[in-house]
Coordinates of C-alpha atoms (C1' of nucleotides) in Angstrom, one line a residue:
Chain A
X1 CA -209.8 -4.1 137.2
X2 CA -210.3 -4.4 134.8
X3 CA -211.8 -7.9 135.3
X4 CA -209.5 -10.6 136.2
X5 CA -207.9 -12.3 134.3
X6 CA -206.5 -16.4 134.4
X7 CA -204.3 -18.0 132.3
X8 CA -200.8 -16.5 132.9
X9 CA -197.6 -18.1 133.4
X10 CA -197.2 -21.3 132.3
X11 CA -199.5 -23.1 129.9
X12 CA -198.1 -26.6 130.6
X13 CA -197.8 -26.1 134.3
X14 CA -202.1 -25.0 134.2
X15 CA -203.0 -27.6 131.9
X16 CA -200.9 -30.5 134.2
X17 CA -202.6 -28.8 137.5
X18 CA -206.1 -29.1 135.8
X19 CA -206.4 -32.3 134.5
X20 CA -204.5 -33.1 138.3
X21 CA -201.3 -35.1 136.2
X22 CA -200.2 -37.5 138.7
X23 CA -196.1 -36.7 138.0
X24 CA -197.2 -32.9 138.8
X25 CA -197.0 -34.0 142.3
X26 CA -193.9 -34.0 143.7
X27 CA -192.4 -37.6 145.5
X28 CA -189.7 -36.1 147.7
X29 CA -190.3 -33.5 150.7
X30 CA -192.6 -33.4 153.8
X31 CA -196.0 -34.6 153.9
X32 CA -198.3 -31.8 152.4
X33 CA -200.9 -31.0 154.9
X34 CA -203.5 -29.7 151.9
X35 CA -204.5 -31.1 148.4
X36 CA -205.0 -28.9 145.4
X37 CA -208.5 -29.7 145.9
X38 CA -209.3 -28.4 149.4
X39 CA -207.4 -24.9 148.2
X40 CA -209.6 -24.6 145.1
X41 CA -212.8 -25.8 147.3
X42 CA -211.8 -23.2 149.8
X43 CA -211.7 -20.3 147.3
X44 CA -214.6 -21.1 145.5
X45 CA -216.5 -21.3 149.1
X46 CA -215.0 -17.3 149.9
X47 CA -215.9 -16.5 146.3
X48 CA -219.4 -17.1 146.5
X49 CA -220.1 -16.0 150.0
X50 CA -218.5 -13.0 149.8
X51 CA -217.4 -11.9 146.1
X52 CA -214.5 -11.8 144.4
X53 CA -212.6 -8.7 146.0
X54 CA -212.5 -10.8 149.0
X55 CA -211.1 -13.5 147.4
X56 CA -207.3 -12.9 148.6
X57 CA -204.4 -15.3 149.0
X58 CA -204.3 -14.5 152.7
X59 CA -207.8 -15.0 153.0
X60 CA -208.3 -18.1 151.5
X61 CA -204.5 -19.2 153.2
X62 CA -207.1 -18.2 156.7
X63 CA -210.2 -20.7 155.7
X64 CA -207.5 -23.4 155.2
X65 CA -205.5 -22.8 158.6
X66 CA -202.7 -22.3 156.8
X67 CA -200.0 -19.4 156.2
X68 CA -200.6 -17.0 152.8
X69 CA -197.2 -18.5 151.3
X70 CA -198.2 -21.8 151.5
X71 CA -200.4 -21.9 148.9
X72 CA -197.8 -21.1 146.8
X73 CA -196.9 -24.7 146.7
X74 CA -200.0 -25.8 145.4
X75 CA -200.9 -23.0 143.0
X76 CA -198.7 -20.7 140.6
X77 CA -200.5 -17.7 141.4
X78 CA -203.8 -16.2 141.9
X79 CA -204.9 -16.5 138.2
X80 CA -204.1 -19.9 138.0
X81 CA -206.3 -20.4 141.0
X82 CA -209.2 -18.8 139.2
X83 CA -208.8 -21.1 136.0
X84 CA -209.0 -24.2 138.7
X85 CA -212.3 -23.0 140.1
X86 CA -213.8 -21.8 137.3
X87 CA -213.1 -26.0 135.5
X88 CA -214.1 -27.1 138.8
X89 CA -217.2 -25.1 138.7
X90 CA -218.1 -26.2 134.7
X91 CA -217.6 -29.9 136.2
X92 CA -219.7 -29.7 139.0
X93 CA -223.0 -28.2 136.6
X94 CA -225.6 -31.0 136.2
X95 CA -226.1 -31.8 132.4
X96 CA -229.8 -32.4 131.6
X97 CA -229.8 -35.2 128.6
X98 CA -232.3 -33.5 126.3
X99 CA -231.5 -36.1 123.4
X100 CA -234.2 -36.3 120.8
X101 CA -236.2 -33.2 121.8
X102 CA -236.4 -30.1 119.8
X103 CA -233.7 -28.0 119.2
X104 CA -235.4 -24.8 120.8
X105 CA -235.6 -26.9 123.9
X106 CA -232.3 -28.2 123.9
X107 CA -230.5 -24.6 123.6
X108 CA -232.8 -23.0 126.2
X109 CA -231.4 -25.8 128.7
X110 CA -228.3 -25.4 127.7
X111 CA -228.9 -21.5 128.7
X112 CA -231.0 -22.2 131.8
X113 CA -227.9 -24.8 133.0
X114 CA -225.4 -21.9 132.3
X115 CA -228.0 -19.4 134.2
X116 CA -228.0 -21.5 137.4
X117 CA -223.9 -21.7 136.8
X118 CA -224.6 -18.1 137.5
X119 CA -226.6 -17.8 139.9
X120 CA -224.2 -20.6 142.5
X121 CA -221.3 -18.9 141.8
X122 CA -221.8 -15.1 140.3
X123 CA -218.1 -14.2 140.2
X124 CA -217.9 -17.2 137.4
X125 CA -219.5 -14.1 135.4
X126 CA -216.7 -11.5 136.3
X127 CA -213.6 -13.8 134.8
X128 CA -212.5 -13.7 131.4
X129 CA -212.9 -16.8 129.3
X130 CA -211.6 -15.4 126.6
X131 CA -208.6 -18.1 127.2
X132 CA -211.0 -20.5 128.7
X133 CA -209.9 -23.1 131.4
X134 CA -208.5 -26.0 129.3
X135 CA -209.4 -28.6 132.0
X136 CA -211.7 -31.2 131.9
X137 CA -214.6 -29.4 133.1
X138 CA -214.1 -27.0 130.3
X139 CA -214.3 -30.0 128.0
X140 CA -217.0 -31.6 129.2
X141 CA -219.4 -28.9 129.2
X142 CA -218.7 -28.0 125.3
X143 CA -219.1 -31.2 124.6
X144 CA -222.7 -31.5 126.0
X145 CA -223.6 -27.9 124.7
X146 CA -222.5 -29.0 121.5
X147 CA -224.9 -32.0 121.0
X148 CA -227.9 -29.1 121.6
X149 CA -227.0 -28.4 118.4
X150 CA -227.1 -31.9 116.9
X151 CA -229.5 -32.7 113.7
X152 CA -229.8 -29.0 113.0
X153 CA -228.5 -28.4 110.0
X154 CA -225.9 -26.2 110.7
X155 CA -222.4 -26.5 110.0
X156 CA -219.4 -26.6 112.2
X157 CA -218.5 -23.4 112.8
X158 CA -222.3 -22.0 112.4
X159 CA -222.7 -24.2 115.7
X160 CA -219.7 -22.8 117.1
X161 CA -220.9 -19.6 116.6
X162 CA -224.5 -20.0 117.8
X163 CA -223.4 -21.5 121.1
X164 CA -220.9 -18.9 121.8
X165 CA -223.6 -16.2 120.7
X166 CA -225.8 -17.9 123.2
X167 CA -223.7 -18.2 126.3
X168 CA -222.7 -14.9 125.6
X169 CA -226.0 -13.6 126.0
X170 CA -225.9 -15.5 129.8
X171 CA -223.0 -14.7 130.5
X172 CA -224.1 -10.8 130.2
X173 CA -226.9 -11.0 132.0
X174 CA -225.0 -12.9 134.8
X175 CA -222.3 -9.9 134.7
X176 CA -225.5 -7.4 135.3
X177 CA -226.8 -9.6 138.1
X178 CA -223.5 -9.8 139.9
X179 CA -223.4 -6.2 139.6
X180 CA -226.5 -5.8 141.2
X181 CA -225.4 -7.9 143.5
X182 CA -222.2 -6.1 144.2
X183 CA -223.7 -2.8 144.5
X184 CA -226.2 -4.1 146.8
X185 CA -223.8 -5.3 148.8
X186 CA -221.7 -1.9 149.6
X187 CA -224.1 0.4 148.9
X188 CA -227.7 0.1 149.5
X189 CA -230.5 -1.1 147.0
X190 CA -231.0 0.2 143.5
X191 CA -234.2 1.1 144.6
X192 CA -232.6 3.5 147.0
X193 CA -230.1 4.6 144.7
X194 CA -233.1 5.7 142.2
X195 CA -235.1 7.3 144.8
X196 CA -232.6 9.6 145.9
X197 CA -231.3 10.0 142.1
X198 CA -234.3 10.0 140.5
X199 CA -235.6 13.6 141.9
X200 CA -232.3 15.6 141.3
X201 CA -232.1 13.9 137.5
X202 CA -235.7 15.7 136.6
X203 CA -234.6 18.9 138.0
X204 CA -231.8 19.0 135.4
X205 CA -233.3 17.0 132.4
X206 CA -235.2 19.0 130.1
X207 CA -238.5 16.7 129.3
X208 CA -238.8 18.9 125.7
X209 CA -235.4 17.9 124.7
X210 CA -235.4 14.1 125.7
X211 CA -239.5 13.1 125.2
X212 CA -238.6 9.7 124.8
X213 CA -236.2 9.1 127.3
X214 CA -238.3 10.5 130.2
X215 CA -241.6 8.4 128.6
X216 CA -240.1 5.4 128.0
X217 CA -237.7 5.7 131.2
X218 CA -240.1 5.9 133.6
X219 CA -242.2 3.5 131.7
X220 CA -239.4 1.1 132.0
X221 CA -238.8 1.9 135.9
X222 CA -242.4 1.4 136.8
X223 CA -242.7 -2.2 135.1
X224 CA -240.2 -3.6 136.9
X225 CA -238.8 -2.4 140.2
X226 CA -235.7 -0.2 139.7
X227 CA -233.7 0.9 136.2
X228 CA -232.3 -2.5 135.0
X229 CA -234.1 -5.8 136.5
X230 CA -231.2 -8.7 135.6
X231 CA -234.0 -11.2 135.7
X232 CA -236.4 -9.8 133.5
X233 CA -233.7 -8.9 131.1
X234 CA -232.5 -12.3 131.2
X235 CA -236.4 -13.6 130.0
X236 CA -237.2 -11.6 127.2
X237 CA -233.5 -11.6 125.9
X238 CA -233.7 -15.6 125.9
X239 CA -236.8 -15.2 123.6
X240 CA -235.2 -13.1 120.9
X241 CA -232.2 -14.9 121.4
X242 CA -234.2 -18.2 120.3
X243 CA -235.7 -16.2 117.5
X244 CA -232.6 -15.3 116.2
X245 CA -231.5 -19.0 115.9
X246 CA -234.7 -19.7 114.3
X247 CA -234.1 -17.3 111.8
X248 CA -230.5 -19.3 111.2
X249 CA -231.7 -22.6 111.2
X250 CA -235.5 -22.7 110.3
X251 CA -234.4 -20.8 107.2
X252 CA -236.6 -21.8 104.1
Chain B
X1 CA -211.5 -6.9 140.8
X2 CA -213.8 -7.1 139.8
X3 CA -214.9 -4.7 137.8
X4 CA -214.5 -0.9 138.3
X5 CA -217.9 0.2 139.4
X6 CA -219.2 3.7 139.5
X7 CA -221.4 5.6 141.0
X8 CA -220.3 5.6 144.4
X9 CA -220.9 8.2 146.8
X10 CA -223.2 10.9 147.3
X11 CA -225.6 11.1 143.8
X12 CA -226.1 14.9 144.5
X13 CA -222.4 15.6 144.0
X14 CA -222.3 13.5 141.3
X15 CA -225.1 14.9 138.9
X16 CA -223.7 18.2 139.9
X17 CA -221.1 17.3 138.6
X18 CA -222.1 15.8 135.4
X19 CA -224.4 18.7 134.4
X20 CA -221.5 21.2 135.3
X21 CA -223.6 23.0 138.0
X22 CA -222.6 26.3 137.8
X23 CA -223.2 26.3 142.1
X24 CA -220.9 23.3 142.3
X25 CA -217.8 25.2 141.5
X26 CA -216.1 27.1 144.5
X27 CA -216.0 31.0 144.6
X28 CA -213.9 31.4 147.4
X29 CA -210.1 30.3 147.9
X30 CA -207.2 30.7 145.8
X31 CA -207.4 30.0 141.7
X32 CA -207.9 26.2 140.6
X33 CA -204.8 25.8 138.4
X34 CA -206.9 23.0 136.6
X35 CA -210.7 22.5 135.2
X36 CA -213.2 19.3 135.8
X37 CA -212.5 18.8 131.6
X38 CA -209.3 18.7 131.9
X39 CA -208.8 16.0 134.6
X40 CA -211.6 13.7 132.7
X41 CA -209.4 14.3 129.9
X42 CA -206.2 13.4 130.7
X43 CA -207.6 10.4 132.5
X44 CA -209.6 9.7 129.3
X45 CA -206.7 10.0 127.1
X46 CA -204.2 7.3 129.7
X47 CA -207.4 4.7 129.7
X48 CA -207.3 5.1 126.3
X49 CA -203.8 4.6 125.6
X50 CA -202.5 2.1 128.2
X51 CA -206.1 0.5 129.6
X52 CA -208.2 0.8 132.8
X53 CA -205.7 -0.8 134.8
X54 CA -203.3 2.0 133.9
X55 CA -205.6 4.4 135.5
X56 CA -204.0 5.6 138.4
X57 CA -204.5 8.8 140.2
X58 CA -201.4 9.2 140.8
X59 CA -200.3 8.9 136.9
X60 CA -203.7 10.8 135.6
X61 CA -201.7 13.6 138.3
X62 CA -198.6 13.0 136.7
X63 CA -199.8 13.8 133.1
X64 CA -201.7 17.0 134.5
X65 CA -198.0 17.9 136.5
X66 CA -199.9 17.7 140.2
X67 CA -199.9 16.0 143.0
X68 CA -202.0 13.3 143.5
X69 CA -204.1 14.5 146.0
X70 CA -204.7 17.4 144.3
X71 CA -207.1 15.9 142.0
X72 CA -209.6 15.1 144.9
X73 CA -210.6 18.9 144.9
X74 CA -212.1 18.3 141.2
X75 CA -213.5 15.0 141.7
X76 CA -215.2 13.4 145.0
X77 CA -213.0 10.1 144.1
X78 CA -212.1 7.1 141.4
X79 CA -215.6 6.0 140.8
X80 CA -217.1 9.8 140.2
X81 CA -213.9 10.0 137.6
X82 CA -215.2 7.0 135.9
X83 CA -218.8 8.2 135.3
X84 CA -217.5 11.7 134.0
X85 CA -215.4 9.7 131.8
X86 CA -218.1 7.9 130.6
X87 CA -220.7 10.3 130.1
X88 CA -217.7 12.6 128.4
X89 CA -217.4 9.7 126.0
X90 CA -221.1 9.1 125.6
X91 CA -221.6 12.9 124.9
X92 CA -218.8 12.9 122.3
X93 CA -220.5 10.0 119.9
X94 CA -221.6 11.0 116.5
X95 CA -225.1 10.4 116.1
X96 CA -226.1 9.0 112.6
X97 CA -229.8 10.6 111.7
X98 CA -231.7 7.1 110.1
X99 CA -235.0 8.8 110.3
X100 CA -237.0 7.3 107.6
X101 CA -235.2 4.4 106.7
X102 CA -236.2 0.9 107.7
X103 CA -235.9 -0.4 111.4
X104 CA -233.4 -2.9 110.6
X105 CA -231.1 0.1 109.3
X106 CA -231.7 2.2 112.1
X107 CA -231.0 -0.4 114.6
X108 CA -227.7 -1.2 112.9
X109 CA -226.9 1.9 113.0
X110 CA -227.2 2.3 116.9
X111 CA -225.3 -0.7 117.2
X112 CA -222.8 0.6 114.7
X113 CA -221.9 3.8 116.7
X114 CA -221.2 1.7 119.8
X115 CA -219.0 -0.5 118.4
X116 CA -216.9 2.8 117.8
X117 CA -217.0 4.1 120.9
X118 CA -215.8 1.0 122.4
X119 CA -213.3 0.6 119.7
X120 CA -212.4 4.2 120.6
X121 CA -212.2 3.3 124.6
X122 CA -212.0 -0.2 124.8
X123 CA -211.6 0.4 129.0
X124 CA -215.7 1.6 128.6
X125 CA -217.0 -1.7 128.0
X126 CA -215.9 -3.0 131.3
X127 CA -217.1 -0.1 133.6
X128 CA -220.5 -1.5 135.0
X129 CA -223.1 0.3 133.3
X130 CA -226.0 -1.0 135.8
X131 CA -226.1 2.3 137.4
X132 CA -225.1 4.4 134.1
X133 CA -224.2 8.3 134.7
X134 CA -227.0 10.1 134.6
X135 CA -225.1 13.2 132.8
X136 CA -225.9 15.0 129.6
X137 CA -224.0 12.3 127.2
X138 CA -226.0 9.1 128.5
X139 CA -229.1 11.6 128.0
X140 CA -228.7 12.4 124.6
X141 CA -227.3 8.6 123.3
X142 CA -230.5 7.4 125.3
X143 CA -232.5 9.6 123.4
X144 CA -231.2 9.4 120.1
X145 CA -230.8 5.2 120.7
X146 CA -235.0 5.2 121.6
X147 CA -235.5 7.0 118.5
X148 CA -234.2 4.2 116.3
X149 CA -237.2 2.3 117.3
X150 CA -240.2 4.5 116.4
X151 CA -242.8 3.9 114.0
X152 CA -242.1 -0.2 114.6
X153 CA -245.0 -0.5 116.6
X154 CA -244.1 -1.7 120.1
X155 CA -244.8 -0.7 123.1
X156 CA -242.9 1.5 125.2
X157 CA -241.4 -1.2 127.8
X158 CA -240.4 -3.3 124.7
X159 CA -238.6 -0.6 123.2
X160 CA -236.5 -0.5 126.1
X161 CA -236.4 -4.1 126.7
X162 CA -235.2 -4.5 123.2
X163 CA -232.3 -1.3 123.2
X164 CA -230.9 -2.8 126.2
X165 CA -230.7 -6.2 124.5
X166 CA -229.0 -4.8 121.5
X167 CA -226.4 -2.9 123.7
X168 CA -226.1 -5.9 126.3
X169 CA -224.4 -7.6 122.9
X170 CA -223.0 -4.7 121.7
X171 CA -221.2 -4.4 125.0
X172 CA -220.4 -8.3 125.6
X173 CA -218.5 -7.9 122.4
X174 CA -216.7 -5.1 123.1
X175 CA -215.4 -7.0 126.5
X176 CA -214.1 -10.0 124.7
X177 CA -212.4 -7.5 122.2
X178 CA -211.0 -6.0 125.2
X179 CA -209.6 -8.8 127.2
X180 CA -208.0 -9.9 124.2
X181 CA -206.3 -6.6 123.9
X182 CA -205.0 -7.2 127.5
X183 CA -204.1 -10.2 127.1
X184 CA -201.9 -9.2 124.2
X185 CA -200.5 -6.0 126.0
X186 CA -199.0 -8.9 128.8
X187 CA -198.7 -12.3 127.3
X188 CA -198.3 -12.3 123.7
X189 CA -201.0 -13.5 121.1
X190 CA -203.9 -15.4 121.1
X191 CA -202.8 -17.4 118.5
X192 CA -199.1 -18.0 120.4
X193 CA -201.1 -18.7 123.5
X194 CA -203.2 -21.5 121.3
X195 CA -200.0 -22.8 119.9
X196 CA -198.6 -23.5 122.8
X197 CA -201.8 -24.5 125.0
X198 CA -203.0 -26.5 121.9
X199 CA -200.7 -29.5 121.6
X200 CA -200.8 -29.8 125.3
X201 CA -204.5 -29.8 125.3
X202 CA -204.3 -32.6 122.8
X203 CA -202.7 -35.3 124.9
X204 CA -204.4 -35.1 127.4
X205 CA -208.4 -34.8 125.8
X206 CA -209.9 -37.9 124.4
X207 CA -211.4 -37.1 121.4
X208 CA -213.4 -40.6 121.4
X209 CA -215.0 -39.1 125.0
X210 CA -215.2 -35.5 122.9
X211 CA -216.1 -35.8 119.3
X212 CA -218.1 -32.8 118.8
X213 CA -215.7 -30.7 120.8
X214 CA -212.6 -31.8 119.0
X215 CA -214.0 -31.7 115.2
X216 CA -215.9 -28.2 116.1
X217 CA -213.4 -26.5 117.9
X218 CA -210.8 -27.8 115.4
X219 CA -213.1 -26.5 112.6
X220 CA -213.6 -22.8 114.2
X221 CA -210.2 -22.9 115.1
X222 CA -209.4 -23.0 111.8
X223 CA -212.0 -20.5 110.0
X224 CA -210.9 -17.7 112.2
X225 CA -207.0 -17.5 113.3
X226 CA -207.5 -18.1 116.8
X227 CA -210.1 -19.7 119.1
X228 CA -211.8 -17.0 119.9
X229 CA -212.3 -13.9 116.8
X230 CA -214.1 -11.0 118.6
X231 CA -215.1 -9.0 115.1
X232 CA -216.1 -12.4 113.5
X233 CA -218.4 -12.7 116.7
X234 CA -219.9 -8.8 116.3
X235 CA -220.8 -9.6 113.0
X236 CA -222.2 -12.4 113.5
X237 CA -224.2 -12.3 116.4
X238 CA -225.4 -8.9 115.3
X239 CA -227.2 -10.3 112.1
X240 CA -229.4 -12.6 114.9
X241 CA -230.1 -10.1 117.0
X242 CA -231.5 -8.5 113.9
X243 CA -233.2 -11.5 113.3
X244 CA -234.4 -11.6 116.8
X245 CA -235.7 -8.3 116.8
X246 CA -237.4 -9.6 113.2
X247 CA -239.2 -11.6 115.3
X248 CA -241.1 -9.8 117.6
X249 CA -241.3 -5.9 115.3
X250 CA -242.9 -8.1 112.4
X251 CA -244.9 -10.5 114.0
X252 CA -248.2 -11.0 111.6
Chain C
dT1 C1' -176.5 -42.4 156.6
dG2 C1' -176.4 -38.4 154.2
dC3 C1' -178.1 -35.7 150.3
dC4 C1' -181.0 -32.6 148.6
dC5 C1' -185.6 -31.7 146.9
dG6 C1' -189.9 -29.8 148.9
dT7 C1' -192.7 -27.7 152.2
dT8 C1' -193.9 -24.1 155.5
dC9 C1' -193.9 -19.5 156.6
dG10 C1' -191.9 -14.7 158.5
dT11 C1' -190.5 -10.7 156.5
dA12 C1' -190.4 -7.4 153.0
dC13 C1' -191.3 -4.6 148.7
dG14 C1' -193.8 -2.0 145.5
dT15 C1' -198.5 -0.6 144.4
dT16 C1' -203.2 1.0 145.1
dG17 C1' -207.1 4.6 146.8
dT18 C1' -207.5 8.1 149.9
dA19 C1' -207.7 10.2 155.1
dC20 C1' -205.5 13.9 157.5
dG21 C1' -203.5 18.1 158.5
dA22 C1' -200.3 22.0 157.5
dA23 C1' -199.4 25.8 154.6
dG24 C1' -200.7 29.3 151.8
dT25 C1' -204.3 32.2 148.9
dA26 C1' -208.0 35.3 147.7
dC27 C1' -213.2 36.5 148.1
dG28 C1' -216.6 39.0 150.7
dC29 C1' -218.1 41.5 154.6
dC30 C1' -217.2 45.3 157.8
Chain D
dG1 C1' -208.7 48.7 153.5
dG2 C1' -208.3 44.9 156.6
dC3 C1' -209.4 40.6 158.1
dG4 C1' -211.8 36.0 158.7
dT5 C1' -212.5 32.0 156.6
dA6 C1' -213.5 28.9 152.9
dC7 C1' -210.7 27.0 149.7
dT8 C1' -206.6 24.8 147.1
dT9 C1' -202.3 22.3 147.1
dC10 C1' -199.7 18.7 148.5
dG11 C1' -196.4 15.7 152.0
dT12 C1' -197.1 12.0 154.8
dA13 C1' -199.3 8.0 156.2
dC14 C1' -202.2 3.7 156.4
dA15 C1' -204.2 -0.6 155.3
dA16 C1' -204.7 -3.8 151.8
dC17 C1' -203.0 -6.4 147.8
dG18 C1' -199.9 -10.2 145.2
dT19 C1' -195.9 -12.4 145.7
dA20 C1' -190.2 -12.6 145.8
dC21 C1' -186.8 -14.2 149.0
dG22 C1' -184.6 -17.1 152.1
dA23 C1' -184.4 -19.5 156.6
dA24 C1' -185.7 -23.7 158.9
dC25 C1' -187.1 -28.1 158.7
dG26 C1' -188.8 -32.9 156.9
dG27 C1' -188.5 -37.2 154.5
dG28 C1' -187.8 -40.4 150.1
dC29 C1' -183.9 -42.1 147.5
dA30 C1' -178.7 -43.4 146.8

DNA sequence: TGCCCGTTCGTACGTTGTACGAAGTACGCC
DNA sequence: GGCGTACTTCGTACAACGTACGAACGGGCA
C-alpha cells in the first residue's frame, strides 16, 4: 500500500533497539543464535536485490537459517524492522567534508550523497520518513546536512526548510527511479510499454483538441528514451532546485 | 508494498477502457446490473473516505451490493481500477483559464489545482504516476497544465522538463500530507508521537556531537507544531520552485 | 538445585487478489 | 420461433502475507 510505513508500536522499545541500549538485551535465557545486526543486514541484503514486496518475515527468517517466529525475538514487527535498516542505511552513507567551499557546492553534495543513498538501496525511497528513524544514523546525517548550510545567512528554520525542500526533491526522483525499476522488473521495459501504447493512444487522441500535448509529448519522448527518464529529471530538477536557494539566500 | 502501481496488463484493454470504447462493451449475454462509472465511483468514493489501503475488492463490491468477483467483468483487475480512478479524478479538476496573466500566476495556478485534487484524494498522490493513464482526464490536465507555460519562451523539452518538476513537488507534498493522515487514522498525532519519542530522543543524543541538529530541529520544532508541517512545506517550497523557474524563463 | 525468564518454532487465523467452473440469461442467426 | 453460444454472476479455493498463541526447551541467578 499504500507505502509502508515504520514507526508503530512502541516508541521507547524503537528508540532502545536503534541506538542498540545494552539493558535492551535480555541476561537470562538460551544463547541467541542471531544479533539484531545480522537480521537487519539480512533484510536490507533481500531489499535491495530483490525489492521490497519480497521483503517478508519468512523470507528474511530463510537468508538467516532460521524459523519466521524467531525474529520475533529480535524485532517488534516488520515496521520496526524497516526503521532499523533505513538508520543503518543513513549510517553507512559516506559524508564528503565540503567545509569552506561554496554553499551551491555543499548542497549539491549533500543531494548527490542522498542520490547514491538511492541508488544502493531504492526501496529507502518507498518508506515514509514522515516519522523519521530516531537512531543514530538518522542523527548523524542531519547533522552533516546541516553544516551545508553553515555561513549562509539563513535562519534556523529557513535552513530547516531548505534541506527538507532539497532532499525532498531526491527523494522524488528516487521514488520515480524505483518505479521504473519495479515496473521493469515485472513487466517489461518502458520502452516496450510505449511502443505498444503509443500507437492505440493516437488513434483516440484528437491532435486538434490537445496541440500541445501531442507536440510537446512526443518532443519530450524523442529527447530522452521513453515518457519519464528518472535520471534526466533528477539533472535539470537539481539545477532549478539550486536556483531556487539562490533566490533565498543571494537575495539583495 | 510498495506502492500500488498501475498499468498492468494488456494496454489495449486498458485505453479501451479509459476512452469508453463503445466496442469494448459486450452486446451479447444477460444485462450488466452495473456500469464501468459506477464501479470507479464507489471505489473512488471508499479511497476517498477510509484510504488506499481500505480499497478492497471485496468492500468496493460490498458498497455496490455484489459479489466480489463480479466486479472482474467491468474491470480487467486492481491496477486497471486504479488508472480509471485516476484519470476519473484527473478529468473531474476545474481548470482555472490564466491566459494573459504573468507566468508566475499561471504556474501557481497549475500547482494550485493539484494541491486540490490531492487534498480531495489524498490516496492519488501515492499511485505511481510513471506510467500515467493515458485516458481523457490526464489528456486534458496535460493540455491545460502545458498551456501555463506559453509565451515564456522555452523550448518545447523544457516545458515539459519544467511541468514535471513543478508536479514532482506538488506530488511529494501531497505524499507527506498523506502519510501523516495515516499515521493519524492508526497511531494518534504527530505531535503525541513527538511527545513521547522526543524526551526519549533526548537522552540518548549528544547535543555536544549534534549542535546544529539539536538547536535546528528544536527551532523548527517549535515554529510549526510538529516536526514535520506538510502545508508549511507546500508553501514554502512552492515560492522556490517559483524562484527556480525565475531562473531559467528570465534568464537575460 | 530449582525457578522462571527467554528463545525457538509449529500451527493457526484472518486478510488479500484473483483463477476456475457452474449456473443461468438474452442476442443473433437460421 | 427456436437454439447455440457468448456473456454475467458468484461460490469456492489457493497461495501469500503479518503475526498471535502456546509447547518445548535452555541457562543465569537465588
Amino acid at each position: 500500500m499504500s507505502s509502508d510505513r515504520s514507526s508503530a508500536g512502541d516508541p521507547a522499545r524503537t528508540l532502545a533497539l536503534l541506538w542498540r541500549d545494552p539493558s535492551a538485551v535480555p541476561r537470562r535465557g538460551p544463547r541467541r543464535t542471531l544479533d539484531l545486526d545480522a537480521v537487519v543486514e539480512a533484510a536490507t541484503a533481500l531489499a535491495d536485490a530483490e525489492g521490497l514486496p519480497a521483503l517478508t518475515m519468512r523470507r528474511v527468517a530463510e537468508r538467516l537459517g532460521v524459523a519466521p517466529m524467531s525474529l520475533y525475538t529480535y524485532v517488534p514487527g516488520k515496521a520496526e524492522l524497516l526503521d532499523l535498516m533505513l538508520d543503518a542505511a543513513y549510517a553507512a552513507m559516506p559524508r564528503q567534508d565540503t567545509t569552506g567551499r561554496p554553499w551551491r557546492e555543499r548542497v549539491a553534495a549533500v543531494a548527490e550523497e542522498n542520490r547514491r543513498l538511492h541508488l544502493a538501496h531504492p526501496w529507502a525511497a518507498t518508506v515514509s520518513t514522515l516519522r523519521p528513524p530516531l537512531g543514530p544514523g538518522q542523527a548523524a546525517k542531519y547533522e552533516h546536512e546541516l553544516a551545508a548550510f553553515d555561513g549562509c545567512g539563513l535562519d534556523d528554520v529557513e535552513v530547516d526548510d531548505c534541506l527538507t525542500w532539497v532532499l525532498g526533491f531526491v527523494r522524488a526522483c528516487a521514488r520515480d527511479a524505483a518505479d521504473a525499476e519495479a515496473a521493469r522488473a515485472d513487466g517489461g521495459t518502458d520502452e516496450q510499454w510505449w511502443a505498444s501504447a503509443g500507437p492505440l493512444l493516437a488513434r483516440v487522441l484528437d491532435p486538434a483538441a490537445h496541440p500541445r500535448a501531442t507536440r510537446i509529448g512526443a518532443a519530450a519522448g524523442a529527447a530522452h528514451g521513453s515518457a519519464h527518464d528518472p535520471a534526466h529529471a533528477y539533472r535539470f530538477g537539481l539545477d532549478r532546485v539550486l536556483d531556487g536557494l539562490a533566490a533565498l539566500i543571494e537575495r539583495p
